[in-house]
Amino acid sequence: MRSTQYIWLGVTFAFGILWVFIIQNLLFLNVFSALLGQDLNVFLPQVSSPSFTVLWFSCITALFIWIFITWNGKPRNGAEVRRMQPLWWISTILLVLLGWFYQLLFTVLIWQIQVTSPVEGSGVNYYPLPPGGWLLVMVFVVFNVLILFWLPTLLASPRTYRFVVPGAVRLLGGR
Amino acid sequence: MSLFAIGVGGSGAKCLEALCHLHACGLLQSGTGQPLRLGTFLVEPDQQSTLLARAQTAIVRYDKMRALLGNKAESFARGELRNYGTWSPLSTASGAISLDQVFPKAVLRTQASGLAALFDCLFPPEEQSAELDVGFRGRPPIGSAVMSRVSLASEAQTGQWQQMLSDIQAAAGAGEAPTIHLFGSVFGGTGASGVPTLGQMLKSWLGELGLTSVHVNASLLLPYFDFEGQGQEGTGVHAEARNFQLNTDAALQYLRSSGTTCFDHVYLIGSDIKARYGFSIGGRSQSNAAHVVELLAALGLRHSLQPVAEDAYAYVLSRAAPNQISWNDIPDNEAVGQGLSRGARFAVAWLNNFSLELDTAQKLSMGAFLSGAPWARQFFQPSGKATGTQGGRPSIRSTEELNLKSAIDAYSETLLQWLNQFSSNTGEGFNQELFTPSLLQRNPSYENALSRVVRGSARPTKEERQDMAEDIKVRMDKLSPKEIPHNGVAGLADTLWSLSF
């Protein structure tokens, strides 16, 4: 791996933490609060943070598995390198689906299983997220996967896998 | 400085084949490390000889590759080569292909009856009438008689010798000290008769012209192979393995008494353990595989480039183990081992990996190709446009680039074939610890592991897992533009050559 790739991996990793745990919450609180229901003091600590933290763990795990596989790969030719592209897409789609599932889990399912209500006095065993809020968190899941998986794999895929991530040839292919 | 190599007969041609590959591997250099100019000239009455064709193929393919490369390489194929072609001593005899046509007996009887009687005394009827278009049939006296009719003074005016002799004169006139090196066996027919005869003629010719700075050396091959079968009744006069020792003894006696009139230095190389070749009278059926002895003979020319003691005349070689040859037995093994190792690893990596990658690139968009081959953007334009250049980088599909690729493919295949032959053709009970023959072949499997191509001390000291074609690709990708002075296929081959060892 090139020294610049180590730096990019570190930078994107740090930015991912900053994004998930600080910037995203600030955006929810200050920009998108109207879309996220009446009880942001419940949504942020009990719904949004845990679901995006689990997504962060999933993305970081997938990222390190990707780096491990590509770091240890000894592809004979370009065709073997390109065979990693479907794996990357499957990982990405899986992460997005998992992210959406985590939203459903922490917004609805976990409360249903525990038979409790996240908002006292609401009378429902789930967090009442408006349809606009659902759309917003689903878009944010995609955005999180881009920041936490696509960006570091784009900038830090090692050796001959350097350009295998979608967009790498276009963005990094010049000399 | 210029070198002029003359291969006489089948074994001589095989030595020139080896010499061509040594030159390609950068092993013929001046004291300052500059590659030398090598001129090659083949002397062979058997124009259908497979051995001759193989030497010509190596020379022509290297020459073509160099012509297409031009100046677009810093370290790959730097050695200049001039091919002076092939000459048959029978070509001066007005179409005569037998001894009694070269020396018509009817004419001899009328003009010098004594000579005719001597002719009959020296050559039995079957030798007089044997057709020599398959060579001198393992009989040095036949060859000597034919060769002695050659006049270098007249050949220098016309004919195929003209260009080489005038280049020798020009090189000596320019203050160089050119070397003429003859190669041939002393146990067969053509080489045994041709090498000393031509050596003596060249020395006399140089003496007449006062060109004392020109050295005339020779690598003389002593017996190193046997025939598996023998000629049938109808084969006529033919080379017989039982005569090899007799011919050798005669040649060595001649060298001891008159050697200095033919050569300044000689390199005598043979093998007590013989390779086995199928019997052939000559022509296309004589396809003896390359042998390590021919490599050693070619290295004689390399040895003569170093300062040698003036009073030394004959050089011989020995090996450390009775049944094995390793890099330690090769003269100047560190440099020679590195050069041959680089050549072998380059040829394997090029032919079985990089060239196949370039073939794949013709079927994909450049973007798709680059996604699996980031190293390629260092040499070819990333847009993949069919014409024009971008940042000096040509299109991966340009006809010029593909022609050069084909030329490098062709030469690499020849080099691999030679390496494979000499490393697998060792003789019974005799091993070599130089190369792994099974890996020295063209195959479409995208060879990745390079660590086992070379054996022994010439193998690069890298871990097996770090010694792969993919590691070279990664290193290519990391190079800065300043480290890649040339683009396109030439730049790719040049960089691969540098990174191969």
XYZ file of C-alpha atoms in Angstrom:
676
model
C 0.000 0.000 0.000
C 1.317 3.452 -0.830
C 2.022 5.871 2.029
C -0.641 8.218 0.652
C -3.133 5.369 0.829
C -2.362 4.821 4.520
C -2.948 8.539 5.060
C -6.228 8.463 3.120
C -7.371 5.421 5.063
C -6.650 7.226 8.334
C -8.286 10.455 7.156
C -11.448 8.769 5.858
C -11.661 6.603 8.996
C -11.413 9.677 11.232
C -13.866 11.586 9.063
C -16.296 8.650 9.284
C -16.226 8.810 13.083
C -16.663 12.566 12.994
C -19.535 12.221 10.539
C -21.462 9.479 12.319
C -21.069 10.682 15.864
C -21.067 14.454 15.516
C -21.837 16.015 12.129
C -24.817 13.826 11.316
C -26.434 14.473 14.711
C -25.900 18.201 14.292
C -27.578 18.049 10.883
C -30.532 16.094 12.292
C -30.836 18.559 15.147
C -30.425 21.776 13.259
C -31.388 21.161 9.622
C -33.761 18.192 9.398
C -35.477 18.361 12.795
C -38.868 19.103 11.230
C -38.821 15.807 9.357
C -37.883 13.639 12.312
C -40.934 13.885 14.584
C -41.674 15.758 17.773
C -39.259 13.994 20.126
C -35.729 14.520 18.899
C -34.442 14.092 22.464
C -35.692 10.494 22.138
C -34.917 9.950 18.430
C -31.277 10.968 18.571
C -30.049 8.923 21.565
C -32.384 5.937 21.263
C -33.048 5.507 17.549
C -30.638 7.366 15.323
C -27.366 7.010 17.256
C -27.579 3.247 17.942
C -28.730 2.421 14.410
C -26.005 4.488 12.748
C -23.396 3.227 15.244
C -24.207 -0.359 14.308
C -24.077 0.648 10.644
C -20.692 2.263 11.297
C -19.431 -1.005 12.826
C -20.770 -2.947 9.851
C -19.099 -0.621 7.358
C -15.776 -0.609 9.214
C -15.861 -4.417 9.426
C -16.601 -4.666 5.695
C -13.880 -2.107 4.986
C -11.216 -4.047 6.874
C -12.304 -7.342 5.335
C -11.978 -5.653 1.921
C -8.539 -4.249 2.728
C -7.417 -7.634 4.120
C -8.572 -9.543 1.030
C -7.091 -7.086 -1.458
C -3.886 -6.678 0.543
C -3.287 -10.438 0.517
C -4.564 -11.058 -3.000
C -2.087 -12.114 -5.648
C -4.162 -11.762 -8.803
C -2.562 -13.233 -11.919
C -4.146 -10.692 -14.217
C -6.558 -7.819 -14.601
C -9.487 -10.184 -15.053
C -8.908 -11.617 -11.565
C -8.738 -8.087 -10.188
C -11.970 -7.117 -11.927
C -13.634 -10.187 -10.439
C -13.585 -8.264 -7.123
C -15.999 -5.671 -8.524
C -19.143 -7.830 -8.058
C -17.985 -8.582 -4.500
C -17.664 -4.866 -3.832
C -21.162 -4.194 -5.176
C -22.657 -7.052 -3.148
C -20.963 -5.684 -0.002
C -22.248 -2.195 -0.682
C -25.819 -3.293 -1.381
C -25.735 -5.519 1.699
C -24.525 -2.609 3.831
C -27.325 -0.361 2.551
C -29.929 -3.061 3.189
C -28.451 -3.652 6.656
C -28.523 0.099 7.326
C -32.186 0.236 6.394
C -32.844 -2.815 8.540
C -31.061 -1.167 11.501
C -33.373 1.852 11.104
C -36.415 -0.414 11.154
C -34.961 -2.313 14.082
C -34.273 0.684 16.279
C -37.337 2.666 15.218
C -39.908 -0.120 15.372
C -38.863 -3.729 15.986
C -36.859 -3.351 19.184
C -39.768 -1.566 20.896
C -42.249 -4.134 19.625
C -40.159 -6.946 21.028
C -39.686 -5.190 24.376
C -43.381 -4.170 24.388
C -42.474 -0.641 25.471
C -42.933 2.775 23.965
C -39.961 4.998 23.247
C -42.102 8.125 23.692
C -43.945 8.212 26.965
C -47.671 8.697 26.605
C -47.707 8.158 22.846
C -49.462 4.815 23.226
C -47.542 3.145 20.399
C -44.708 0.616 20.652
C -42.463 2.343 18.112
C -41.004 5.738 17.428
C -43.539 7.697 15.359
C -41.299 8.774 12.504
C -43.121 10.719 9.774
C -42.907 9.460 6.171
C -40.498 12.314 5.309
C -38.297 11.200 8.212
C -38.231 7.623 6.903
C -37.160 8.887 3.512
C -34.515 11.081 5.106
C -32.919 8.295 7.199
C -32.985 5.941 4.214
C -31.087 8.504 2.150
C -28.699 9.055 5.057
C -28.029 5.310 5.237
C -26.917 5.380 1.594
C -24.849 8.485 2.297
C -23.230 6.784 5.334
C -22.284 3.732 3.249
C -20.700 6.069 0.698
C -18.669 7.833 3.379
C -17.796 4.777 5.450
C -17.189 2.190 2.722
C -17.003 3.610 -0.778
C -14.700 6.540 0.061
C -12.048 4.581 2.005
C -12.088 1.668 -0.461
C -11.804 4.166 -3.312
C -8.815 5.912 -1.781
C -7.066 3.042 -0.019
C -7.607 -0.178 -2.001
C -4.068 -1.531 -2.226
C -1.819 -2.888 -4.983
C -3.458 -3.796 -8.303
C -6.912 -3.362 -6.729
C -6.355 0.398 -6.663
C -8.816 1.116 -9.493
C -11.315 -1.666 -8.967
C -13.763 0.398 -6.882
C -16.434 2.139 -9.012
C -15.353 5.633 -9.985
C -11.655 5.032 -9.240
C -10.489 5.053 -12.852
C -12.383 8.278 -13.533
C -11.301 10.023 -10.328
C -7.776 8.676 -9.871
C -6.826 7.288 -13.273
C -4.847 10.272 -14.571
C -1.105 10.446 -14.150
C 33.863 -1.352 -29.929
C 32.786 -3.926 -32.489
C 32.622 -7.667 -32.254
C 32.350 -9.945 -35.236
C 31.121 -13.453 -34.559
C 31.388 -16.136 -37.199
C 29.549 -19.389 -36.619
C 30.834 -22.272 -38.721
C 28.711 -25.387 -39.208
C 25.780 -26.572 -37.109
C 27.480 -26.266 -33.723
C 28.867 -22.867 -34.710
C 25.342 -21.747 -35.596
C 24.138 -22.954 -32.185
C 26.894 -20.946 -30.505
C 25.768 -17.839 -32.399
C 22.224 -18.529 -31.242
C 23.563 -18.543 -27.659
C 25.640 -15.434 -28.327
C 22.634 -13.545 -29.690
C 20.742 -14.290 -26.479
C 23.725 -13.284 -24.329
C 23.840 -10.003 -26.246
C 20.112 -9.500 -25.709
C 20.667 -10.069 -21.987
C 23.216 -7.248 -21.983
C 26.189 -9.496 -21.386
C 28.439 -8.133 -24.115
C 29.593 -4.808 -22.761
C 32.669 -2.671 -22.870
C 34.697 -1.976 -19.748
C 32.615 1.157 -19.191
C 29.389 -0.841 -19.292
C 28.354 0.318 -22.753
C 26.763 -2.366 -24.942
C 28.928 -3.357 -27.869
C 28.090 -3.742 -31.540
C 27.846 -7.374 -32.530
C 28.048 -8.538 -36.120
C 26.987 -12.100 -36.895
C 27.938 -14.193 -39.892
C 27.026 -17.819 -40.436
C 29.072 -20.192 -42.547
C 27.226 -23.353 -43.457
C 27.096 -25.422 -46.655
C 23.893 -27.057 -45.402
C 21.463 -24.258 -46.148
C 18.500 -26.410 -45.065
C 19.978 -26.990 -41.614
C 17.502 -26.588 -38.775
C 20.343 -25.424 -36.542
C 21.173 -22.681 -39.021
C 17.502 -21.723 -39.251
C 17.254 -21.539 -35.463
C 20.267 -19.271 -35.171
C 18.913 -17.100 -37.990
C 15.526 -16.932 -36.279
C 17.077 -15.711 -33.024
C 19.211 -13.137 -34.835
C 16.436 -11.898 -37.133
C 13.867 -11.683 -34.330
C 16.231 -9.775 -32.047
C 17.195 -7.494 -34.929
C 13.548 -6.797 -35.803
C 12.652 -6.132 -32.180
C 15.531 -3.688 -31.867
C 14.594 -1.936 -35.102
C 11.031 -1.400 -33.874
C 12.231 -0.333 -30.419
C 14.516 2.336 -31.848
C 15.805 4.551 -29.065
C 12.780 3.992 -26.861
C 14.542 1.862 -24.253
C 17.149 2.610 -21.622
C 18.129 -0.881 -20.544
C 16.093 -3.377 -22.597
C 17.730 -4.778 -25.764
C 20.446 -2.142 -25.795
C 22.986 -4.237 -27.663
C 23.261 -3.332 -31.330
C 23.312 -6.248 -33.718
C 24.267 -6.425 -37.360
C 23.270 -9.521 -39.268
C 25.698 -10.190 -42.126
C 23.717 -13.194 -43.236
C 24.682 -16.701 -44.199
C 27.341 -17.887 -46.572
C 27.929 -21.299 -48.064
C 31.452 -22.297 -49.087
C 29.799 -24.194 -51.939
C 28.311 -21.009 -53.320
C 31.669 -20.091 -54.879
C 31.942 -23.379 -56.693
C 29.553 -22.602 -59.538
C 26.787 -24.805 -58.265
C 29.051 -27.745 -57.421
C 27.693 -29.811 -54.571
C 30.210 -32.660 -54.457
C 33.974 -32.809 -54.134
C 34.453 -34.202 -57.639
C 32.495 -31.219 -58.974
C 34.541 -28.750 -56.930
C 37.740 -30.410 -58.211
C 36.734 -31.893 -61.583
C 38.924 -34.983 -62.020
C 38.879 -34.842 -65.806
C 40.457 -31.394 -65.634
C 42.888 -32.496 -62.939
C 43.977 -35.523 -64.988
C 44.692 -33.446 -68.092
C 46.342 -30.518 -66.307
C 48.078 -32.160 -63.319
C 47.901 -35.937 -63.294
C 49.904 -36.075 -60.063
C 47.282 -33.983 -58.301
C 44.533 -36.227 -59.632
C 46.329 -39.233 -58.168
C 46.775 -37.422 -54.857
C 43.087 -36.521 -54.920
C 42.191 -40.194 -55.386
C 44.602 -41.128 -52.640
C 43.173 -38.642 -50.114
C 39.488 -39.074 -50.876
C 37.821 -42.460 -51.480
C 35.232 -42.549 -54.299
C 32.222 -42.315 -51.952
C 33.627 -39.095 -50.406
C 34.401 -37.654 -53.845
C 30.829 -38.107 -55.017
C 28.995 -37.367 -51.761
C 26.615 -34.444 -52.108
C 27.739 -31.724 -49.736
C 24.548 -29.686 -49.597
C 23.905 -31.377 -46.225
C 27.320 -30.309 -44.920
C 30.705 -31.944 -44.977
C 29.327 -35.177 -43.519
C 31.535 -35.218 -40.452
C 34.691 -35.392 -42.577
C 37.095 -32.468 -41.922
C 39.341 -33.283 -44.945
C 36.387 -32.718 -47.297
C 35.628 -29.394 -45.644
C 39.260 -28.300 -45.648
C 39.553 -28.990 -49.354
C 36.451 -26.932 -50.128
C 37.241 -24.138 -47.668
C 40.814 -23.716 -48.843
C 39.522 -22.594 -52.244
C 38.055 -19.456 -50.666
C 40.009 -16.250 -51.267
C 39.214 -13.593 -48.702
C 40.906 -10.931 -50.804
C 38.407 -11.519 -53.612
C 35.500 -12.078 -51.188
C 36.315 -8.650 -49.711
C 35.548 -7.109 -53.090
C 32.272 -8.879 -53.777
C 30.022 -11.442 -52.208
C 28.585 -11.846 -48.743
C 31.862 -11.381 -46.900
C 32.253 -7.917 -48.372
C 30.147 -5.964 -45.885
C 31.611 -7.642 -42.819
C 35.206 -7.358 -43.970
C 34.774 -3.704 -44.850
C 33.199 -3.082 -41.420
C 36.190 -4.801 -39.783
C 38.498 -2.557 -41.768
C 36.465 0.526 -40.866
C 36.394 -0.362 -37.164
C 40.138 -0.998 -37.071
C 40.727 2.188 -39.068
C 38.707 4.172 -36.535
C 41.137 3.197 -33.801
C 39.023 0.446 -32.294
C 40.446 -2.949 -31.475
C 37.725 -5.133 -32.972
C 37.507 -8.801 -32.146
C 36.661 -11.525 -34.619
C 35.497 -14.635 -32.815
C 34.927 -17.907 -34.636
C 32.723 -20.666 -33.293
C 32.572 -24.273 -34.373
C 33.146 -27.831 -33.355
C 36.446 -29.595 -33.970
C 34.939 -33.071 -34.023
C 32.497 -32.825 -36.942
C 32.992 -31.813 -40.557
C 32.172 -28.187 -41.303
C 33.404 -26.615 -38.063
C 36.525 -28.750 -37.783
C 37.590 -27.826 -41.276
C 36.149 -24.326 -41.459
C 37.172 -22.709 -38.192
C 40.963 -23.174 -38.444
C 40.938 -22.526 -42.207
C 38.913 -19.337 -41.887
C 40.919 -18.253 -38.831
C 44.146 -18.608 -40.768
C 42.699 -16.810 -43.800
C 41.462 -13.943 -41.666
C 44.803 -13.616 -39.868
C 46.651 -13.560 -43.190
C 44.210 -11.064 -44.688
C 44.493 -8.778 -41.654
C 48.282 -9.104 -41.745
C 48.361 -8.138 -45.424
C 46.286 -5.052 -44.661
C 48.375 -4.212 -41.587
C 45.335 -4.382 -39.313
C 47.275 -5.608 -36.276
C 44.782 -4.261 -33.740
C 42.193 -6.852 -34.764
C 42.091 -9.939 -32.548
C 41.074 -13.280 -33.979
C 39.863 -15.726 -31.341
C 37.858 -18.920 -31.439
C 35.643 -21.045 -29.261
C 36.253 -24.616 -30.289
C 33.765 -27.240 -29.224
C 35.135 -30.609 -28.209
C 32.780 -33.615 -28.234
C 29.719 -32.995 -26.102
C 27.084 -35.125 -27.775
C 26.577 -38.572 -29.226
C 24.136 -39.915 -31.762
C 21.378 -42.189 -30.575
C 21.249 -44.122 -33.817
C 23.443 -44.348 -36.874
C 23.161 -44.007 -40.597
C 21.661 -46.810 -42.667
C 23.366 -48.506 -45.590
C 21.921 -46.048 -48.081
C 22.796 -42.959 -46.054
C 26.186 -42.629 -47.736
C 29.095 -40.857 -46.114
C 27.950 -39.473 -42.782
C 29.163 -38.229 -39.426
C 29.832 -41.046 -36.997
C 30.220 -40.591 -33.258
C 33.146 -43.034 -33.221
C 35.125 -40.572 -35.343
C 34.557 -37.644 -32.997
C 37.549 -38.432 -30.787
C 39.802 -39.047 -33.787
C 38.780 -35.747 -35.378
C 39.303 -33.963 -32.052
C 42.787 -35.415 -31.589
C 43.769 -34.322 -35.075
C 42.383 -30.825 -34.509
C 44.168 -30.410 -31.177
C 47.445 -31.619 -32.674
C 47.028 -29.071 -35.445
C 46.286 -26.338 -32.893
C 49.380 -27.239 -30.887
C 51.621 -27.000 -33.914
C 49.982 -24.217 -35.936
C 47.314 -22.716 -33.681
C 48.878 -19.278 -33.402
C 48.723 -18.836 -37.171
C 44.923 -19.112 -36.908
C 43.931 -17.539 -33.603
C 45.240 -15.230 -30.884
C 43.302 -17.088 -28.193
C 41.182 -20.222 -28.174
C 38.527 -21.451 -25.779
C 38.194 -25.223 -25.665
C 34.895 -26.479 -24.303
C 33.434 -29.963 -24.285
C 31.731 -32.372 -21.939
C 32.603 -35.823 -20.670
C 28.885 -36.501 -20.186
C 27.332 -36.471 -23.613
C 23.904 -35.265 -24.655
C 22.137 -37.756 -26.924
C 20.801 -36.551 -30.254
C 18.955 -38.566 -32.850
C 21.099 -39.391 -35.864
C 20.788 -37.050 -38.805
C 22.821 -36.639 -41.933
C 21.952 -32.913 -41.906
C 19.270 -30.653 -43.324
C 15.886 -30.154 -41.695
C 16.060 -33.402 -39.728
C 19.062 -32.183 -37.715
C 17.279 -30.442 -34.881
C 19.681 -30.923 -31.983
C 18.469 -29.031 -28.943
C 20.602 -26.233 -27.515
C 23.229 -27.265 -24.963
C 24.947 -25.508 -22.087
C 28.328 -26.124 -23.756
C 27.259 -23.707 -26.508
C 26.488 -21.093 -23.860
C 29.949 -21.610 -22.387
C 31.486 -21.321 -25.848
C 29.644 -18.037 -26.398
C 30.916 -16.822 -23.037
C 34.417 -17.226 -24.472
C 33.763 -14.066 -26.475
C 32.709 -12.291 -23.280
C 35.912 -13.458 -21.589
C 38.026 -12.099 -24.420
C 36.620 -8.604 -23.770
C 38.394 -8.524 -20.432
C 42.116 -7.924 -20.226
C 43.821 -11.256 -20.870
C 47.428 -12.279 -20.531
C 49.132 -11.946 -23.919
C 51.060 -15.163 -23.471
C 47.923 -17.140 -22.638
C 46.646 -19.040 -25.648
C 44.182 -21.759 -24.761
C 41.506 -21.526 -22.068
C 39.637 -24.486 -20.647
C 36.901 -24.838 -18.049
C 36.037 -27.369 -15.398
C 33.101 -27.856 -13.080
C 33.006 -28.436 -9.335
C 30.649 -31.433 -9.145
C 30.974 -34.455 -11.457
C 27.276 -34.805 -12.276
C 26.001 -31.277 -12.026
C 26.483 -27.801 -13.379
C 25.514 -24.810 -11.282
C 26.001 -21.057 -11.521
C 29.324 -21.405 -9.699
C 30.652 -23.284 -12.731
C 29.775 -20.445 -15.104
C 32.579 -17.940 -15.726
C 31.897 -14.537 -14.130
C 28.819 -16.184 -12.654
C 27.564 -13.165 -10.755
C 27.153 -10.909 -13.795
C 26.280 -13.706 -16.211
C 23.813 -15.223 -13.754
C 22.111 -11.885 -13.229
C 21.930 -11.176 -16.959
C 20.508 -14.574 -17.903
C 18.240 -14.596 -14.890
C 16.855 -11.201 -15.851
C 16.360 -12.394 -19.436
C 14.566 -15.582 -18.387
C 12.336 -13.835 -15.858
C 11.548 -11.068 -18.353
C 10.626 -13.554 -21.072
C 8.367 -15.553 -18.728
C 6.698 -12.449 -17.276
C 6.294 -10.817 -20.681
C 5.101 -13.743 -22.729
C 2.964 -15.444 -20.106
C 1.498 -12.404 -18.423
C 2.033 -8.851 -19.696
C 1.575 -9.702 -23.366
C -1.635 -11.582 -22.546
C -2.829 -8.538 -20.607
C -2.253 -6.366 -23.679
C -4.260 -8.884 -25.739
C -7.126 -8.612 -23.243
C -6.962 -4.818 -23.467
C -7.899 -5.061 -27.157
C -11.282 -6.555 -26.205
C -12.249 -4.135 -23.403
C -12.836 -0.428 -23.029
C -9.734 1.263 -21.621
C -11.634 2.190 -18.456
C -12.652 -1.403 -17.822
C -9.121 -2.610 -18.550
C -7.532 -0.025 -16.240
C -9.847 -1.010 -13.383
C -7.915 -4.293 -13.246
C -4.575 -3.016 -14.500
C -3.689 0.373 -12.977
C -0.044 -0.049 -14.063
C -1.115 0.300 -17.713
C -1.927 4.000 -17.318
C 1.789 4.665 -16.890
C 2.410 3.622 -20.484
C -0.840 4.038 -22.436
C -3.327 6.847 -22.646
C -6.148 6.265 -20.171
C -8.815 7.496 -22.593
C -7.948 4.579 -24.890
C -8.445 6.622 -28.035
C -7.416 4.752 -31.139
C -5.266 7.528 -32.545
C -3.222 10.417 -31.311
C -1.314 10.738 -28.080
C -2.117 12.219 -24.730
C 0.712 13.263 -22.490
C 3.055 11.388 -24.819
C 1.323 8.092 -24.158
C 0.129 6.168 -27.201
C -3.093 4.244 -27.493
C -2.955 0.647 -26.344
C -4.595 -0.243 -29.660
C -2.190 1.589 -31.926
C -0.884 -0.550 -34.772
C 2.704 0.528 -34.119
C 2.474 -0.548 -30.513
C 0.923 -3.877 -31.445
C 3.661 -4.505 -34.030
C 6.321 -3.914 -31.392
C 4.458 -6.169 -28.977
C 4.422 -8.946 -31.597
C 8.162 -8.505 -32.161
C 8.892 -8.717 -28.423
C 6.593 -11.756 -28.204
C 8.484 -13.455 -31.023
C 11.919 -12.792 -29.567
C 10.855 -13.729 -26.020
C 9.518 -17.031 -27.327
C 12.850 -17.722 -29.027
C 14.750 -16.878 -25.852
C 12.504 -19.119 -23.763
C 12.872 -21.965 -26.231
C 16.649 -21.716 -26.062
C 16.708 -21.520 -22.260
C 14.309 -24.436 -22.048
C 16.377 -26.533 -24.425
C 19.733 -26.034 -22.817
C 18.380 -26.518 -19.313
C 16.543 -29.736 -20.161
C 19.084 -31.198 -22.570
C 21.871 -32.108 -20.176
C 22.718 -35.719 -20.912
C 22.011 -38.826 -18.869
C 22.831 -38.639 -15.172
C 23.778 -34.990 -15.442
C 21.802 -32.228 -13.724
C 21.750 -28.499 -14.053
C 20.961 -26.094 -11.255
C 20.444 -23.064 -13.468
C 16.804 -22.904 -14.563
C 13.503 -24.748 -14.129
C 12.789 -25.997 -17.676
C 9.070 -26.602 -17.107
C 8.554 -22.881 -16.445
C 10.463 -21.796 -19.544
C 7.557 -22.323 -21.898
C 4.860 -20.199 -23.420
C 1.545 -20.802 -21.707
C -1.705 -18.879 -21.531
C -2.149 -19.316 -17.770
C -0.963 -15.829 -16.781
C 2.149 -16.992 -14.954
C 2.482 -15.083 -11.712
C 5.172 -16.878 -9.705
C 8.634 -15.933 -10.950
C 10.675 -17.197 -8.022
C 11.226 -20.697 -9.403
C 12.193 -19.696 -12.943
C 15.837 -19.418 -11.931
C 17.557 -21.807 -9.564
C 20.583 -21.461 -7.356
C 22.628 -18.375 -6.650
C 21.333 -16.372 -9.632
C 17.819 -16.420 -8.214
C 16.871 -12.990 -6.811
C 16.911 -12.922 -3.033
C 13.225 -12.139 -2.653
C 10.681 -14.088 -0.687
C 8.679 -16.415 -2.916
C 5.447 -14.600 -2.110
C 6.960 -11.241 -2.987
C 8.428 -12.460 -6.266
C 5.449 -12.410 -8.588
C 4.428 -10.695 -11.783
C 1.821 -8.868 -9.695
C 4.571 -7.388 -7.510
C 6.201 -5.995 -10.644
C 2.870 -4.475 -11.695
C 2.523 -2.831 -8.287
C 6.039 -1.414 -8.542
C 5.328 -0.145 -12.065
C 2.208 1.593 -10.812
C 4.190 3.338 -8.068
C 6.881 4.753 -10.377
C 6.903 8.484 -10.881
C 6.765 9.786 -14.486
C 10.460 10.705 -14.186
C 11.302 7.062 -13.623
C 9.538 6.048 -16.841
C 11.424 7.757 -19.643
C 9.553 5.943 -22.409
C 5.874 5.229 -22.979
C 3.949 2.610 -24.884
C 4.979 -0.991 -25.339
C 8.665 0.041 -25.468
C 8.391 1.782 -22.100
C 6.505 -1.170 -20.645
C 9.126 -3.676 -21.842
C 11.963 -1.428 -20.713
C 10.457 -1.015 -17.242
C 9.703 -4.725 -16.989
C 13.306 -5.462 -17.938
C 14.580 -3.174 -15.165
C 12.222 -4.642 -12.586
C 12.673 -8.274 -13.617
C 15.608 -8.876 -11.341
